[in-house]
């Protein structure tokens, strides 16, 4: 089943002012993009000293300023917040936004921020277990009259979340682990997000996810595939190549892995073709970090010259 293409945009969040974030949010909303996204880090990656706005507070602030875009995190880990309290926070933001939240979840990886803030940071296997417990608590609180859950990491007793969200927020789970994480995705998620670092392996990751869905009896077509990606777009290929070289230096191996060969960059026609390559693999939602000091400029160009093709 081929889904229509959807395009989300990450908000300026690190070393940016609230005025810049607000202006970008309202513009992206007006341009017809599908969604707005923030990363859920307590430290600006990769340095603790980099200023960064807190994720869910930022979405709560953006919610009443926008009308159409969905609002999500990429991604919220366990141990930053009690999952039952998080369920209440997201339900509240869902009312402020009239039903536009997406709960983007993951295992967490930047150990320094957990340690610095006094949050638990157990080995990956236990973070995965905590992630699955969090998903179960969130979904139950949003759909059941009351929730009692006893897990290894989190427990709630007769917990009530009222008011319920306007809609049950879609659950996105991000990560590249082909066994444990994708098993959690197959059992619980509405959307899987392939991190930018795994963008060159998108096709193989999707096939692994299909196998996990088969193992648990999940219809793969009920799961949406999304890709976190840097997009470098300019009016001409010459300008795009110059910006690409800058982007590769700035992003390095985390967001810039295989950007030239496997990423989305170029003049509008080339960007359209590179998006189509991803769509042929089965990806329909693109969570875009536009390259540029003022990301509103490439967002405008993308909305004008690329989005009409889809």
Coordinates of C-alpha atoms in Angstrom, one line a residue:
X1 CA 0.0 0.0 0.0
X2 CA 1.5 3.3 -1.1
X3 CA 0.8 6.2 1.3
X4 CA 0.8 9.8 0.3
X5 CA 4.1 11.7 1.0
X6 CA 4.1 13.8 4.1
X7 CA 6.8 16.3 5.0
X8 CA 7.6 17.5 8.5
X9 CA 10.2 20.1 9.6
X10 CA 12.4 20.2 12.7
X11 CA 12.3 23.5 14.6
X12 CA 15.3 25.7 15.4
X13 CA 16.0 24.6 18.9
X14 CA 19.8 24.7 19.6
X15 CA 21.5 28.0 20.0
X16 CA 18.4 29.8 18.7
X17 CA 16.1 32.4 20.2
X18 CA 12.4 31.8 21.0
X19 CA 11.7 34.5 18.4
X20 CA 13.4 32.4 15.7
X21 CA 11.6 29.2 16.8
X22 CA 8.2 31.0 16.9
X23 CA 8.7 32.6 13.4
X24 CA 9.7 29.3 11.9
X25 CA 6.8 27.4 13.4
X26 CA 4.2 29.9 12.2
X27 CA 5.7 30.0 8.7
X28 CA 6.0 26.2 8.3
X29 CA 2.4 25.9 9.4
X30 CA 1.3 28.4 6.8
X31 CA 3.3 26.7 4.0
X32 CA 1.3 23.5 4.2
X33 CA 3.9 21.1 5.8
X34 CA 2.5 18.1 7.7
X35 CA 4.2 18.4 11.0
X36 CA 6.7 20.2 13.3
X37 CA 9.4 18.2 15.3
X38 CA 11.8 18.9 18.1
X39 CA 14.6 16.7 19.5
X40 CA 14.2 15.6 23.1
X41 CA 17.6 16.4 24.6
X42 CA 18.6 18.2 27.8
X43 CA 22.0 19.1 26.4
X44 CA 22.7 20.5 23.0
X45 CA 24.3 17.7 21.1
X46 CA 27.2 17.1 21.1
X47 CA 28.2 19.6 23.8
X48 CA 26.5 20.1 27.2
X49 CA 27.2 23.8 27.0
X50 CA 25.1 24.3 23.9
X51 CA 21.8 26.0 24.8
X52 CA 18.7 24.0 23.9
X53 CA 15.0 24.4 24.6
X54 CA 13.2 21.6 26.4
X55 CA 11.1 19.6 24.0
X56 CA 7.6 19.2 25.4
X57 CA 7.6 22.8 26.8
X58 CA 8.5 24.0 23.4
X59 CA 5.7 22.1 21.7
X60 CA 3.3 23.4 24.4
X61 CA 4.3 26.9 23.5
X62 CA 4.1 26.3 19.7
X63 CA 0.7 24.6 19.9
X64 CA -1.5 27.6 20.2
X65 CA 0.5 29.5 17.6
X66 CA -0.2 27.0 14.9
X67 CA -3.4 25.6 13.3
X68 CA -2.6 22.7 11.0
X69 CA 0.7 21.0 11.7
X70 CA 1.1 18.0 13.9
X71 CA 3.6 18.3 16.7
X72 CA 6.0 15.6 17.8
X73 CA 9.3 14.7 19.4
X74 CA 12.2 12.9 17.7
X75 CA 12.5 11.2 20.2
X76 CA 11.6 11.1 23.9
X77 CA 13.6 8.5 25.9
X78 CA 12.6 6.7 29.1
X79 CA 14.0 8.1 32.4
X80 CA 13.8 11.8 31.5
X81 CA 10.2 11.7 32.8
X82 CA 7.8 9.4 34.6
X83 CA 5.8 7.9 31.7
X84 CA 2.4 8.4 33.5
X85 CA 3.2 12.1 34.0
X86 CA 4.4 12.3 30.4
X87 CA 1.0 10.8 29.3
X88 CA -0.7 13.6 31.2
X89 CA 1.5 16.3 29.7
X90 CA 1.0 15.0 26.1
X91 CA -2.8 14.8 26.7
X92 CA -2.8 18.4 27.8
X93 CA -0.8 19.6 24.8
X94 CA -3.2 17.5 22.6
X95 CA -6.1 19.7 23.9
X96 CA -4.1 22.9 23.4
X97 CA -3.4 21.8 19.8
X98 CA -6.9 20.4 19.1
X99 CA -5.6 16.9 18.6
X100 CA -2.3 17.3 16.8
X101 CA 0.3 15.6 19.0
X102 CA 2.5 12.7 18.1
X103 CA 4.4 10.8 20.8
X104 CA 7.9 10.2 19.4
X105 CA 9.7 7.7 21.6
X106 CA 13.2 6.1 21.6
X107 CA 15.7 4.5 23.9
X108 CA 18.1 7.5 24.4
X109 CA 21.8 7.4 23.8
X110 CA 23.6 10.6 25.0
X111 CA 24.8 9.4 28.4
X112 CA 26.2 12.7 29.6
X113 CA 22.7 14.4 29.7
X114 CA 21.2 11.5 31.7
X115 CA 24.1 11.5 34.2
X116 CA 24.2 15.2 34.4
X117 CA 20.5 15.6 35.3
X118 CA 20.5 12.6 37.7
X119 CA 18.5 10.4 35.4
X120 CA 19.0 6.6 35.2
X121 CA 21.0 5.4 32.3
X122 CA 21.0 1.6 32.4
X123 CA 22.5 -0.6 29.7
X124 CA 20.7 -0.6 26.3
X125 CA 18.8 -3.8 27.0
X126 CA 17.2 -2.3 30.0
X127 CA 16.5 1.0 28.2
X128 CA 14.7 -1.0 25.6
X129 CA 12.6 -2.7 28.3
X130 CA 11.8 0.7 29.8
X131 CA 10.8 2.0 26.4
X132 CA 8.3 -0.8 25.9
X133 CA 6.9 -0.3 29.4
X134 CA 6.6 3.4 28.7
X135 CA 4.6 2.8 25.5
X136 CA 2.3 0.4 27.3
X137 CA 1.6 2.9 30.1
X138 CA 1.0 5.8 27.7
X139 CA -1.4 3.9 25.5
X140 CA -3.4 2.5 28.5
X141 CA -3.7 5.9 30.2
X142 CA -4.9 7.5 26.9
X143 CA -7.5 4.8 26.2
X144 CA -8.6 3.1 29.5
X145 CA -10.6 4.4 32.4
X146 CA -7.8 3.6 34.8
X147 CA -4.4 1.9 34.6
X148 CA -2.5 -0.4 36.9
X149 CA 0.8 -1.6 35.6
X150 CA 3.7 -3.3 37.3
X151 CA 7.0 -3.3 35.3
X152 CA 10.7 -3.7 36.0
X153 CA 11.2 0.1 35.6
X154 CA 7.8 1.8 35.9
X155 CA 4.7 1.1 37.9
X156 CA 1.4 2.8 38.3
X157 CA -1.6 2.0 40.4
X158 CA -5.2 2.9 39.5
X159 CA -3.8 5.9 37.6
X160 CA -6.4 8.0 35.8
X161 CA -5.6 10.4 32.9
X162 CA -8.5 12.8 32.4
X163 CA -9.2 14.5 30.1
X164 CA -8.2 12.0 27.6
X165 CA -6.4 13.3 24.5
X166 CA -8.6 14.7 21.7
X167 CA -7.4 11.8 19.7
X168 CA -5.2 8.9 20.8
X169 CA -1.8 10.4 19.9
X170 CA 0.0 8.3 17.2
X171 CA 3.1 6.6 18.7
X172 CA 6.3 6.9 16.7
X173 CA 9.3 4.8 17.7
X174 CA 12.7 5.8 16.3
X175 CA 15.8 3.7 16.0
X176 CA 17.8 1.2 13.9
X177 CA 18.0 -1.9 16.1
X178 CA 16.7 -4.7 13.9
X179 CA 15.8 -7.2 16.6
X180 CA 14.7 -5.7 19.9
X181 CA 13.7 -2.2 18.9
X182 CA 11.9 -3.3 15.8
X183 CA 10.1 -5.9 17.8
X184 CA 8.8 -3.1 20.0
X185 CA 7.8 -1.2 16.9
X186 CA 5.9 -4.1 15.4
X187 CA 4.0 -4.7 18.7
X188 CA 3.2 -1.1 19.6
X189 CA 4.0 1.7 17.1
X190 CA 2.0 3.5 14.5
X191 CA 5.1 5.0 12.9
X192 CA 8.7 3.8 12.7
X193 CA 11.4 6.4 12.2
X194 CA 14.7 5.5 10.6
X195 CA 17.4 7.8 12.1
X196 CA 19.5 9.9 9.7
X197 CA 22.6 7.9 10.6
X198 CA 20.9 4.8 9.1
X199 CA 19.5 6.6 6.0
X200 CA 21.9 4.7 3.6
X201 CA 20.5 1.4 4.9
X202 CA 16.8 2.4 4.7
X203 CA 15.9 -0.4 2.3
X204 CA 17.5 -3.1 4.4
X205 CA 16.0 -1.7 7.6
X206 CA 12.5 -1.8 6.1
X207 CA 12.9 -5.4 5.2
X208 CA 14.0 -6.2 8.7
X209 CA 11.0 -4.4 10.0
X210 CA 8.8 -6.5 7.7
X211 CA 10.2 -9.6 9.2
X212 CA 9.5 -8.4 12.8
X213 CA 5.9 -7.6 11.8
X214 CA 5.5 -11.1 10.3
X215 CA 6.8 -12.7 13.5
X216 CA 4.2 -10.9 15.6
X217 CA 1.3 -11.2 13.1
X218 CA 1.3 -7.5 12.4
X219 CA 0.1 -6.3 9.0
X220 CA 3.1 -4.3 7.8
X221 CA 0.9 -1.9 5.8
X222 CA -0.7 -0.6 9.1
X223 CA 2.7 0.8 10.0
X224 CA 4.1 4.0 8.5
X225 CA 7.8 4.4 7.7
X226 CA 9.5 7.7 8.3
X227 CA 13.0 9.0 7.7
X228 CA 14.9 11.6 9.6
X229 CA 16.9 13.5 7.1
X230 CA 18.9 16.6 6.3
X231 CA 17.7 18.3 3.2
X232 CA 20.0 20.7 1.3
X233 CA 18.0 22.6 -1.3
X234 CA 19.0 25.6 -3.5
X235 CA 17.8 27.2 -6.7
X236 CA 20.7 25.7 -8.7
X237 CA 22.8 22.6 -8.5
X238 CA 26.0 24.7 -8.2
X239 CA 24.7 26.4 -5.2
X240 CA 23.4 23.1 -3.8
X241 CA 26.8 21.4 -4.2
X242 CA 28.5 24.3 -2.3
X243 CA 25.9 24.0 0.5
X244 CA 26.3 20.2 0.5
X245 CA 30.0 20.5 1.2
X246 CA 29.3 22.9 4.1
X247 CA 26.6 20.5 5.4
X248 CA 28.9 17.5 5.4
X249 CA 31.5 19.4 7.5
X250 CA 28.9 20.6 10.0
X251 CA 26.9 17.4 10.5
X252 CA 29.7 14.9 10.2
X253 CA 28.7 11.2 10.6
X254 CA 25.6 11.6 12.8
X255 CA 23.2 13.5 10.6
X256 CA 25.4 13.7 7.5
X257 CA 26.2 10.0 7.0
X258 CA 26.2 9.2 3.3
X259 CA 24.5 12.6 2.6
X260 CA 25.9 13.0 -0.9
X261 CA 25.2 9.5 -2.2
X262 CA 22.1 8.6 -0.2
X263 CA 20.6 11.9 1.1
X264 CA 18.2 14.5 -0.3
X265 CA 19.9 17.5 -1.8
X266 CA 20.1 19.5 -5.0
X267 CA 18.0 21.9 -6.9
X268 CA 14.2 21.2 -6.7
X269 CA 14.1 18.7 -9.5
X270 CA 17.0 16.7 -8.0
X271 CA 15.4 16.8 -4.5
X272 CA 12.1 15.5 -6.0
X273 CA 14.0 12.6 -7.6
X274 CA 15.8 11.7 -4.3
X275 CA 12.6 11.8 -2.4
X276 CA 11.1 9.4 -5.0
X277 CA 14.0 7.0 -4.3
X278 CA 13.0 6.9 -0.7
X279 CA 9.3 6.5 -1.5
X280 CA 10.1 3.5 -3.8
X281 CA 11.6 1.8 -0.7
X282 CA 8.4 2.4 1.3
X283 CA 9.0 5.6 3.1
X284 CA 6.2 8.1 3.2
X285 CA 6.9 10.6 6.1
X286 CA 10.1 12.7 5.9
X287 CA 11.2 14.5 9.1
X288 CA 13.4 17.2 7.6
X289 CA 16.2 19.3 9.0
X290 CA 16.7 22.0 6.4
X291 CA 20.3 23.1 6.0
X292 CA 20.9 26.9 6.4
X293 CA 21.3 29.5 9.1
X294 CA 17.7 30.7 8.5
X295 CA 15.8 27.5 7.7
X296 CA 12.7 29.4 6.6
X297 CA 14.4 30.1 3.3
X298 CA 14.9 26.5 2.2
X299 CA 11.5 25.7 3.7
X300 CA 9.8 28.3 1.4
X301 CA 11.7 26.9 -1.7
X302 CA 10.8 23.3 -0.8
X303 CA 7.1 24.2 -0.3
X304 CA 7.0 26.2 -3.6
X305 CA 8.9 23.8 -5.9
X306 CA 8.9 20.3 -4.3
X307 CA 5.7 19.7 -2.4
X308 CA 3.4 20.3 -5.5
X309 CA 5.0 17.2 -7.1
X310 CA 3.6 15.1 -4.3

